[in-house]
Coordinates of C-alpha atoms in Angstrom, one line a residue:
M14 CA -29.7 -26.4 -10.0
L15 CA -26.9 -24.3 -8.6
A16 CA -27.4 -22.8 -5.1
L17 CA -26.3 -19.5 -6.9
T18 CA -29.7 -19.5 -8.8
G19 CA -31.9 -20.9 -6.2
G20 CA -30.8 -24.6 -5.7
R21 CA -30.1 -26.3 -2.5
P22 CA -26.5 -25.8 -1.3
V23 CA -24.3 -29.1 -1.0
I24 CA -22.8 -28.1 2.3
P25 CA -25.3 -27.1 5.1
E26 CA -24.3 -24.2 7.5
G27 CA -22.2 -25.6 10.3
A28 CA -21.0 -28.8 8.6
V29 CA -17.4 -27.5 8.1
A30 CA -15.5 -26.9 11.5
P31 CA -13.6 -23.6 11.7
W32 CA -9.9 -23.4 12.4
P33 CA -8.2 -23.3 14.8
W34 CA -9.3 -26.5 16.5
I35 CA -9.7 -25.4 20.3
R36 CA -9.8 -28.1 22.9
D37 CA -10.0 -27.9 26.8
E38 CA -6.2 -28.3 27.2
D39 CA -5.8 -25.0 25.2
R40 CA -8.2 -23.2 27.4
T41 CA -6.5 -24.6 30.5
A42 CA -3.0 -23.5 29.1
V43 CA -4.2 -19.9 28.6
L44 CA -5.9 -19.6 32.0
G45 CA -2.6 -21.1 33.6
A46 CA -0.6 -18.4 31.7
L47 CA -3.0 -15.9 33.1
D48 CA -2.5 -16.9 36.6
R49 CA 1.2 -16.8 36.2
S50 CA 1.5 -13.5 34.5
T51 CA 2.0 -11.4 37.5
P52 CA 4.2 -10.0 38.7
W53 CA 5.0 -8.9 35.2
H54 CA 8.5 -9.7 33.9
W55 CA 10.3 -10.6 30.8
P56 CA 10.6 -13.3 29.4
M57 CA 7.5 -14.9 30.7
A58 CA 7.4 -18.6 31.6
A59 CA 4.9 -19.4 28.8
V60 CA 7.2 -17.6 26.3
E61 CA 10.2 -19.5 27.3
E62 CA 8.2 -22.9 27.2
L63 CA 7.1 -22.1 23.6
E64 CA 10.5 -21.4 22.5
A65 CA 12.0 -24.6 24.1
A66 CA 9.2 -26.7 22.6
W67 CA 9.7 -25.2 19.1
A68 CA 13.4 -26.0 19.4
D69 CA 12.7 -29.5 20.4
F70 CA 10.2 -30.0 17.7
T71 CA 12.5 -28.6 14.8
G72 CA 16.0 -29.5 16.3
M73 CA 16.9 -25.8 15.9
P74 CA 18.8 -25.0 19.1
Y75 CA 18.2 -21.3 19.3
V76 CA 14.4 -20.0 19.1
L77 CA 12.8 -16.5 19.8
A78 CA 9.1 -16.2 20.0
A79 CA 8.0 -12.9 18.4
N80 CA 4.6 -11.0 18.0
S81 CA 4.2 -12.0 14.4
G82 CA 5.7 -14.0 11.5
T83 CA 6.5 -10.8 9.8
A84 CA 8.6 -9.7 12.9
A85 CA 10.3 -13.1 12.9
L86 CA 11.2 -12.6 9.2
H87 CA 12.6 -9.2 9.9
M88 CA 14.6 -10.7 12.8
A89 CA 15.9 -13.5 10.4
V90 CA 17.0 -11.0 7.8
S91 CA 18.9 -8.9 10.3
A92 CA 20.5 -11.9 12.0
A93 CA 21.7 -13.0 8.6
G94 CA 23.6 -9.8 8.4
I95 CA 21.6 -8.1 5.6
E96 CA 22.6 -4.5 5.4
P97 CA 21.4 -1.3 3.3
G98 CA 22.0 -2.0 -0.4
D99 CA 22.2 -5.7 -0.1
E100 CA 20.0 -7.8 -2.4
V101 CA 18.0 -10.8 -1.2
L102 CA 16.1 -13.2 -3.7
V103 CA 12.4 -13.8 -2.9
P104 CA 9.7 -15.7 -4.8
A105 CA 7.5 -13.6 -7.0
D106 CA 4.5 -15.4 -5.8
T107 CA 4.2 -15.2 -2.0
F108 CA 2.8 -13.0 0.7
L109 CA 4.1 -9.5 1.0
A110 CA 6.0 -10.0 4.3
S111 CA 8.5 -12.4 2.6
A112 CA 9.7 -9.3 0.6
S113 CA 8.8 -6.5 3.0
C114 CA 11.2 -8.0 5.6
V115 CA 14.0 -7.2 3.2
L116 CA 13.0 -3.6 2.8
Q117 CA 12.9 -3.3 6.7
A118 CA 16.7 -3.9 6.4
N119 CA 17.0 -1.1 4.0
A120 CA 17.9 -3.7 1.5
V121 CA 16.5 -4.6 -2.0
P122 CA 14.2 -7.6 -2.8
V123 CA 15.0 -9.1 -6.2
F124 CA 12.3 -11.5 -7.3
V125 CA 12.5 -14.9 -8.9
D126 CA 9.8 -16.7 -10.8
T127 CA 8.0 -19.7 -9.3
D128 CA 7.2 -23.4 -10.3
I129 CA 3.7 -23.9 -11.9
E130 CA 3.2 -27.3 -10.3
T131 CA 4.6 -26.7 -6.6
F132 CA 3.9 -22.9 -6.4
N133 CA 7.4 -22.6 -4.7
L134 CA 10.7 -21.0 -5.7
D135 CA 11.9 -22.4 -9.0
P136 CA 15.6 -23.3 -8.5
A137 CA 16.4 -23.2 -12.3
R138 CA 15.5 -19.4 -12.3
V139 CA 17.6 -18.5 -9.2
E140 CA 21.2 -18.1 -10.4
E141 CA 20.2 -15.6 -13.2
R142 CA 19.1 -13.3 -10.5
I143 CA 22.2 -13.5 -8.4
T144 CA 24.5 -10.3 -8.6
D145 CA 27.5 -9.3 -6.7
R146 CA 25.1 -7.6 -4.2
T147 CA 23.2 -10.7 -3.4
R148 CA 23.4 -11.9 0.1
A149 CA 20.5 -14.3 0.8
I150 CA 17.6 -16.4 -0.5
V151 CA 14.2 -16.3 1.1
A152 CA 12.7 -19.8 0.3
V153 CA 8.9 -19.8 1.2
D154 CA 7.0 -23.0 2.1
L155 CA 3.9 -21.9 0.2
N156 CA 0.5 -23.2 1.0
G157 CA 2.0 -25.8 3.3
L158 CA 4.5 -27.5 0.9
P159 CA 8.2 -27.1 1.7
A160 CA 10.3 -25.3 -1.0
P161 CA 13.0 -27.3 -2.9
Y162 CA 15.8 -27.0 -0.4
D163 CA 18.4 -29.3 -1.7
P164 CA 19.0 -27.5 -4.9
L165 CA 18.6 -24.1 -3.2
R166 CA 21.1 -25.1 -0.5
E167 CA 23.6 -26.2 -3.3
I168 CA 23.2 -22.7 -4.9
A169 CA 23.4 -20.9 -1.7
D170 CA 26.5 -22.6 -0.5
R171 CA 28.2 -22.2 -3.9
H172 CA 27.6 -18.4 -3.7
G173 CA 28.0 -18.0 0.0
L174 CA 24.4 -16.9 0.5
A175 CA 22.2 -17.3 3.7
L176 CA 19.1 -19.4 3.1
I177 CA 16.3 -18.0 5.1
E178 CA 13.2 -20.3 5.4
D179 CA 9.9 -18.6 5.5
A180 CA 7.8 -21.5 7.2
A181 CA 4.8 -19.3 7.9
Q182 CA 2.3 -21.7 6.3
A183 CA 4.0 -25.1 6.8
H184 CA 4.3 -26.0 10.5
G185 CA 4.2 -29.8 10.5
A186 CA 5.3 -30.4 6.9
T187 CA 8.5 -32.3 6.2
Y188 CA 11.2 -32.3 3.4
H189 CA 12.7 -35.7 3.1
G190 CA 12.1 -36.4 6.7
R191 CA 13.3 -33.0 8.0
P192 CA 10.7 -30.6 9.5
A193 CA 9.7 -27.2 8.3
G194 CA 11.3 -24.7 10.3
A195 CA 14.6 -26.4 10.2
L196 CA 15.2 -26.4 6.4
G197 CA 17.2 -23.2 6.0
T198 CA 20.2 -21.6 7.5
L199 CA 17.7 -19.8 9.8
S200 CA 13.9 -19.7 9.8
A201 CA 10.8 -17.7 10.6
A202 CA 7.3 -19.0 11.2
S203 CA 4.0 -17.3 11.7
L204 CA 1.6 -18.2 14.5
N205 CA -1.3 -16.0 13.1
G206 CA -4.6 -17.4 14.2
S207 CA -5.2 -18.9 10.9
K208 CA -1.9 -20.8 10.5
C209 CA -1.4 -24.6 11.0
L210 CA 0.2 -23.9 14.3
S211 CA -1.9 -21.1 15.7
A212 CA -1.6 -18.6 18.5
L213 CA -5.2 -17.7 18.0
G214 CA -4.1 -14.0 17.7
E215 CA -0.8 -13.1 16.3
G216 CA 2.7 -14.5 17.0
G217 CA 5.9 -15.7 15.3
L218 CA 9.0 -17.9 15.8
F219 CA 12.6 -17.1 14.8
A220 CA 14.9 -20.1 14.8
T221 CA 18.7 -20.8 14.1
R222 CA 21.5 -23.1 14.7
D223 CA 24.0 -20.2 15.3
A224 CA 24.4 -18.5 18.7
E225 CA 25.6 -15.2 17.1
E226 CA 22.4 -15.1 14.9
H227 CA 20.4 -15.7 17.9
R228 CA 22.1 -12.7 19.8
L229 CA 21.5 -10.5 16.7
A230 CA 17.9 -11.4 16.3
R231 CA 17.2 -10.8 20.0
R232 CA 18.5 -7.3 19.6
V233 CA 16.0 -6.6 17.0
L234 CA 13.3 -8.4 19.1
M235 CA 13.8 -6.0 22.1
F236 CA 14.7 -2.3 21.5
G237 CA 18.3 -3.0 20.2
E238 CA 19.3 -4.1 23.8
E239 CA 21.9 -6.9 24.5
L240 CA 19.9 -8.4 27.3
P241 CA 23.0 -10.0 29.3
G242 CA 21.7 -12.9 31.5
Q243 CA 18.1 -12.3 32.7
G244 CA 18.5 -8.5 33.4
R245 CA 18.4 -5.4 31.2
D246 CA 21.0 -2.7 30.8
Y247 CA 18.7 -0.3 28.8
N248 CA 21.5 0.4 26.2
A249 CA 20.3 0.0 22.7
R250 CA 23.2 -1.2 20.6
I251 CA 21.2 -1.0 17.2
M252 CA 17.9 0.2 16.0
G253 CA 15.5 -2.4 17.5
W254 CA 11.9 -2.8 17.9
N255 CA 9.4 -4.2 20.5
Y256 CA 8.6 -7.6 18.8
R257 CA 7.7 -9.5 22.1
I258 CA 4.9 -11.9 21.8
D259 CA 1.8 -11.7 24.0
V260 CA 2.0 -14.2 26.9
L261 CA -1.5 -15.6 26.4
A262 CA -0.9 -16.1 22.7
A263 CA 2.3 -17.9 23.6
A264 CA 0.5 -20.3 25.9
F265 CA -2.2 -21.0 23.3
A266 CA 0.4 -21.8 20.7
R267 CA 2.4 -23.9 23.1
S268 CA -0.6 -26.1 23.8
Q269 CA -1.4 -26.4 20.2
L270 CA 2.2 -27.4 19.4
G271 CA 1.7 -30.5 21.6
R272 CA -0.8 -31.7 19.1
L273 CA 0.7 -30.5 15.9
P274 CA 1.9 -34.1 14.8
E275 CA -1.6 -35.4 15.1
M276 CA -3.1 -32.4 13.5
S277 CA -0.6 -32.5 10.6
G278 CA -1.4 -36.1 10.0
V279 CA -5.2 -35.3 9.7
R280 CA -4.2 -32.5 7.2
R281 CA -2.2 -34.7 5.0
A282 CA -4.8 -37.4 5.0
N283 CA -7.6 -34.9 4.2
G284 CA -5.5 -33.3 1.3
A285 CA -4.8 -36.7 -0.2
A286 CA -8.5 -37.7 0.1
L287 CA -9.6 -34.5 -1.6
T288 CA -7.1 -34.7 -4.5
A289 CA -8.2 -38.4 -5.1
A290 CA -11.9 -37.4 -5.0
L291 CA -11.2 -34.5 -7.6
A292 CA -9.4 -36.8 -10.1
G293 CA -12.4 -37.0 -12.3
V294 CA -13.5 -33.4 -12.2
P295 CA -12.5 -31.5 -15.2
G296 CA -11.6 -27.7 -15.2
I297 CA -9.4 -27.6 -12.1
R298 CA -6.0 -28.8 -11.2
P299 CA -5.4 -30.0 -7.7
P300 CA -2.0 -29.5 -6.0
V301 CA 1.0 -31.6 -6.5
V302 CA 3.1 -33.2 -3.8
P303 CA 6.6 -34.2 -5.0
D304 CA 8.1 -37.5 -3.7
G305 CA 9.8 -37.2 -0.3
L306 CA 7.7 -34.2 0.8
T307 CA 4.6 -33.8 3.0
H308 CA 2.0 -31.2 2.5
V309 CA -0.1 -29.6 5.4
Y310 CA -2.5 -27.7 3.3
F311 CA -2.7 -24.3 5.0
F312 CA -4.1 -23.7 1.7
Y313 CA -5.5 -26.2 -0.8
P314 CA -4.6 -24.4 -4.0
L315 CA -6.5 -25.2 -7.4
L316 CA -5.8 -23.7 -10.8
V317 CA -8.8 -23.4 -13.0
A318 CA -8.4 -24.8 -16.5
P319 CA -11.4 -24.0 -18.7
E320 CA -9.5 -25.3 -21.7
E321 CA -10.1 -28.8 -20.3
L322 CA -13.6 -28.1 -21.0
G323 CA -13.0 -27.1 -24.6
L324 CA -13.4 -23.5 -23.8
A325 CA -11.2 -21.0 -25.7
E326 CA -9.9 -17.8 -24.1
A327 CA -11.7 -15.9 -26.8
D328 CA -15.0 -17.4 -25.9
V329 CA -14.5 -17.7 -22.0
P330 CA -11.6 -16.0 -20.6
V331 CA -9.7 -17.7 -17.8
A332 CA -10.5 -14.9 -15.4
A333 CA -14.1 -15.0 -16.0
F334 CA -14.3 -18.7 -15.6
R335 CA -12.3 -18.5 -12.4
D336 CA -14.8 -15.8 -10.9
A337 CA -17.8 -17.9 -12.1
V338 CA -16.4 -21.1 -10.3
E339 CA -15.5 -19.0 -7.1
R340 CA -19.1 -17.5 -6.9
A341 CA -20.6 -20.9 -7.6
V342 CA -18.5 -22.8 -5.0
N343 CA -19.1 -20.2 -2.3
A344 CA -23.0 -20.4 -2.8
E345 CA -22.8 -24.3 -2.4
G346 CA -21.5 -23.6 1.2
L347 CA -17.8 -24.1 0.5
G348 CA -15.6 -21.2 1.3
I349 CA -13.2 -20.4 -1.5
I350 CA -11.2 -17.3 -2.2
R351 CA -8.9 -15.8 -4.6
W352 CA -5.6 -15.4 -2.8
Q353 CA -2.9 -13.1 -4.0
P354 CA -4.5 -11.6 -7.2
R355 CA -1.0 -10.5 -8.5
P356 CA 2.7 -11.4 -8.0
V357 CA 4.4 -9.3 -5.2
P358 CA 6.4 -7.2 -7.6
A359 CA 3.2 -6.2 -9.4
Q360 CA 1.9 -4.6 -6.1
T361 CA 1.8 -0.8 -5.9
L362 CA 4.7 -0.8 -3.4
F363 CA 7.1 -2.1 -6.0
Q364 CA 5.6 -0.5 -9.1
E365 CA 5.9 3.0 -7.6
M366 CA 9.0 2.3 -5.6
R367 CA 8.3 5.0 -3.0
G368 CA 9.5 2.7 -0.2
Y369 CA 10.0 4.7 3.0
G370 CA 9.6 7.9 1.1
R371 CA 11.8 9.6 -1.6
G372 CA 12.3 6.0 -3.0
C373 CA 14.3 4.5 -0.2
P374 CA 15.9 1.9 -0.1
W375 CA 16.3 2.0 -3.9
T376 CA 17.5 5.7 -3.9
C377 CA 19.4 5.9 -0.6
G378 CA 22.9 5.7 -2.1
H379 CA 23.7 2.1 -1.3
A380 CA 21.6 0.2 -3.7
R381 CA 22.7 -0.8 -7.1
P382 CA 21.0 1.8 -9.7
G383 CA 18.5 0.7 -12.2
H384 CA 16.1 -1.5 -10.1
R385 CA 12.7 -1.9 -11.9
Y386 CA 10.0 -4.5 -11.2
R387 CA 8.2 -5.6 -14.3
A388 CA 5.5 -8.1 -13.8
E389 CA 6.0 -9.7 -17.2
E390 CA 9.4 -11.0 -15.9
Y391 CA 7.5 -13.5 -13.8
P392 CA 5.2 -15.2 -16.2
V393 CA 4.7 -18.3 -14.2
A394 CA 3.7 -16.4 -11.0
E395 CA 1.4 -14.3 -13.1
E396 CA -0.2 -17.4 -14.6
I397 CA -0.7 -18.9 -11.2
C398 CA -2.3 -15.7 -9.9
R399 CA -4.6 -15.6 -12.9
R400 CA -5.9 -19.1 -12.4
R401 CA -5.6 -19.7 -8.7
L402 CA -8.5 -20.3 -6.1
V403 CA -7.7 -21.6 -2.6
L404 CA -9.5 -23.7 0.0
G405 CA -8.1 -23.5 3.6
Q406 CA -7.6 -21.3 6.6
S407 CA -10.6 -21.2 8.7
F408 CA -13.3 -20.8 6.1
S409 CA -12.8 -24.3 4.5
S410 CA -10.2 -25.9 6.8
L411 CA -8.5 -29.1 6.0
G412 CA -7.5 -29.4 9.7
P413 CA -9.1 -31.4 12.3
P414 CA -11.8 -32.1 13.4
N415 CA -12.8 -32.0 9.6
D416 CA -12.1 -35.5 8.2
E417 CA -12.3 -37.5 5.0
G418 CA -16.1 -37.3 5.1
T419 CA -15.7 -33.5 5.1
M420 CA -13.4 -33.8 2.1
R421 CA -16.1 -35.8 0.2
L422 CA -18.6 -32.9 0.7
F423 CA -15.9 -30.6 -0.7
A424 CA -15.5 -32.9 -3.7
E425 CA -19.3 -33.0 -4.2
V426 CA -19.4 -29.3 -4.6
F427 CA -16.9 -29.3 -7.4
H428 CA -18.7 -32.3 -9.0
K429 CA -22.0 -30.4 -8.9
V430 CA -20.4 -27.1 -10.2
L431 CA -18.0 -28.5 -12.9
V432 CA -19.9 -31.6 -14.0
E433 CA -23.7 -31.7 -13.1
E434 CA -24.3 -27.9 -13.5
R435 CA -21.2 -27.1 -16.0
D436 CA -23.4 -25.4 -18.6
A437 CA -24.8 -23.0 -15.9
V438 CA -21.3 -22.0 -14.8
V439 CA -20.1 -21.6 -18.3
A440 CA -23.0 -19.3 -19.0
L441 CA -22.2 -17.2 -15.9
A442 CA -18.7 -17.0 -17.0
R443 CA -19.7 -15.7 -20.3
G444 CA -21.9 -13.2 -18.6
L445 CA -19.1 -12.0 -16.5
A446 CA -16.9 -11.7 -19.4
R447 CA -19.3 -9.6 -21.3
D448 CA -20.2 -7.2 -18.3
G449 CA -16.7 -6.7 -16.8
A450 CA -13.1 -5.9 -18.1
Y451 CA -10.2 -7.8 -16.8
D452 CA -6.6 -6.6 -16.7
D453 CA -3.5 -8.8 -17.4
Q454 CA -3.7 -10.2 -13.9
G455 CA -7.2 -11.3 -14.4
T456 CA -8.5 -8.5 -11.9
S457 CA -11.8 -7.2 -12.8

């Protein structure tokens, strides 16, 4: 019997360890930074140590730590020279910050559809979106899998575009032996508490190979100032922000970075074990990892496929089946969520195009006229959003100390829900379809 209807859950409370994995060396690092934090000055030693360690890990010589991945993305867009009216290509299926960083430069995001298997930007759809206003591509390493950088690099080089890597979800992943964070012209990564490299609170990392881009990003980081040497001249050259990272967050992230290769190896092994264990379970499609790439499973995305069970859309809509699976899996003690229920261009910000007010940046006189965001132009992203459920983050982490035994428990949940108790789940889906209306994005 399903736990949802009174049965015993497969996974007992406390059996899955949360993320991040905190050890004594992390506590020692934070306490050490606390002891070194006075007298207050900038940059703090813990911040410089984190920047140096990320530079060493990625091979990117110029690194700045920021107070969020969103801030780091804004710094990257600004350092790439994006100005008002410029256009930047962004995947239609991503987190908002991959696109809002473009708006922060008073520039215009132009969305590109994604690949149904990798969930990443589809290179075959990129060039049709390039105009004479296009200045950059934001490539997102979604879920923990690097984007297809070789074809994207070829396109970017041919058109003279910056290739900005959004590595927020992929610390520790590799693309043909090269680490995430070093795959674009310049990169930004998040250190949000849930990320594969965590600051426990909030944080971010900007990285580049170019000294001038580093200088420009540093202006954005700190009030528009030039920061000659170690002093300040309190002279803002541009519109800047206060994007400085908290010293204790930097210390925690630096400590975690020392174990990132070990933790990434566990994530890869756990993801592979879970995929193997789900091979015989119908109704869901596990993630794909292309040859030459490694996946670190910030999210472990699943696409529901009721048609594999012989269920027609008219009988059991995909959205209703998805919601039934979500409810049943959660009741069995395995945290699963519906992440990003719609493509970014379908969000209200882009549908209403109010921007900063009065329609800026689209109506501020620099942008190409006629921009509109039509969700139907991104059918693959729409289909992914309609079918997707994800494991991961802290609620069902694939990171250590969870291991392959934990993954067997995860797989047992899906076997129970979609094999042993399939009829009950289908009945639940029919009931949801009968009781609720779903829009085109499968939102009730």
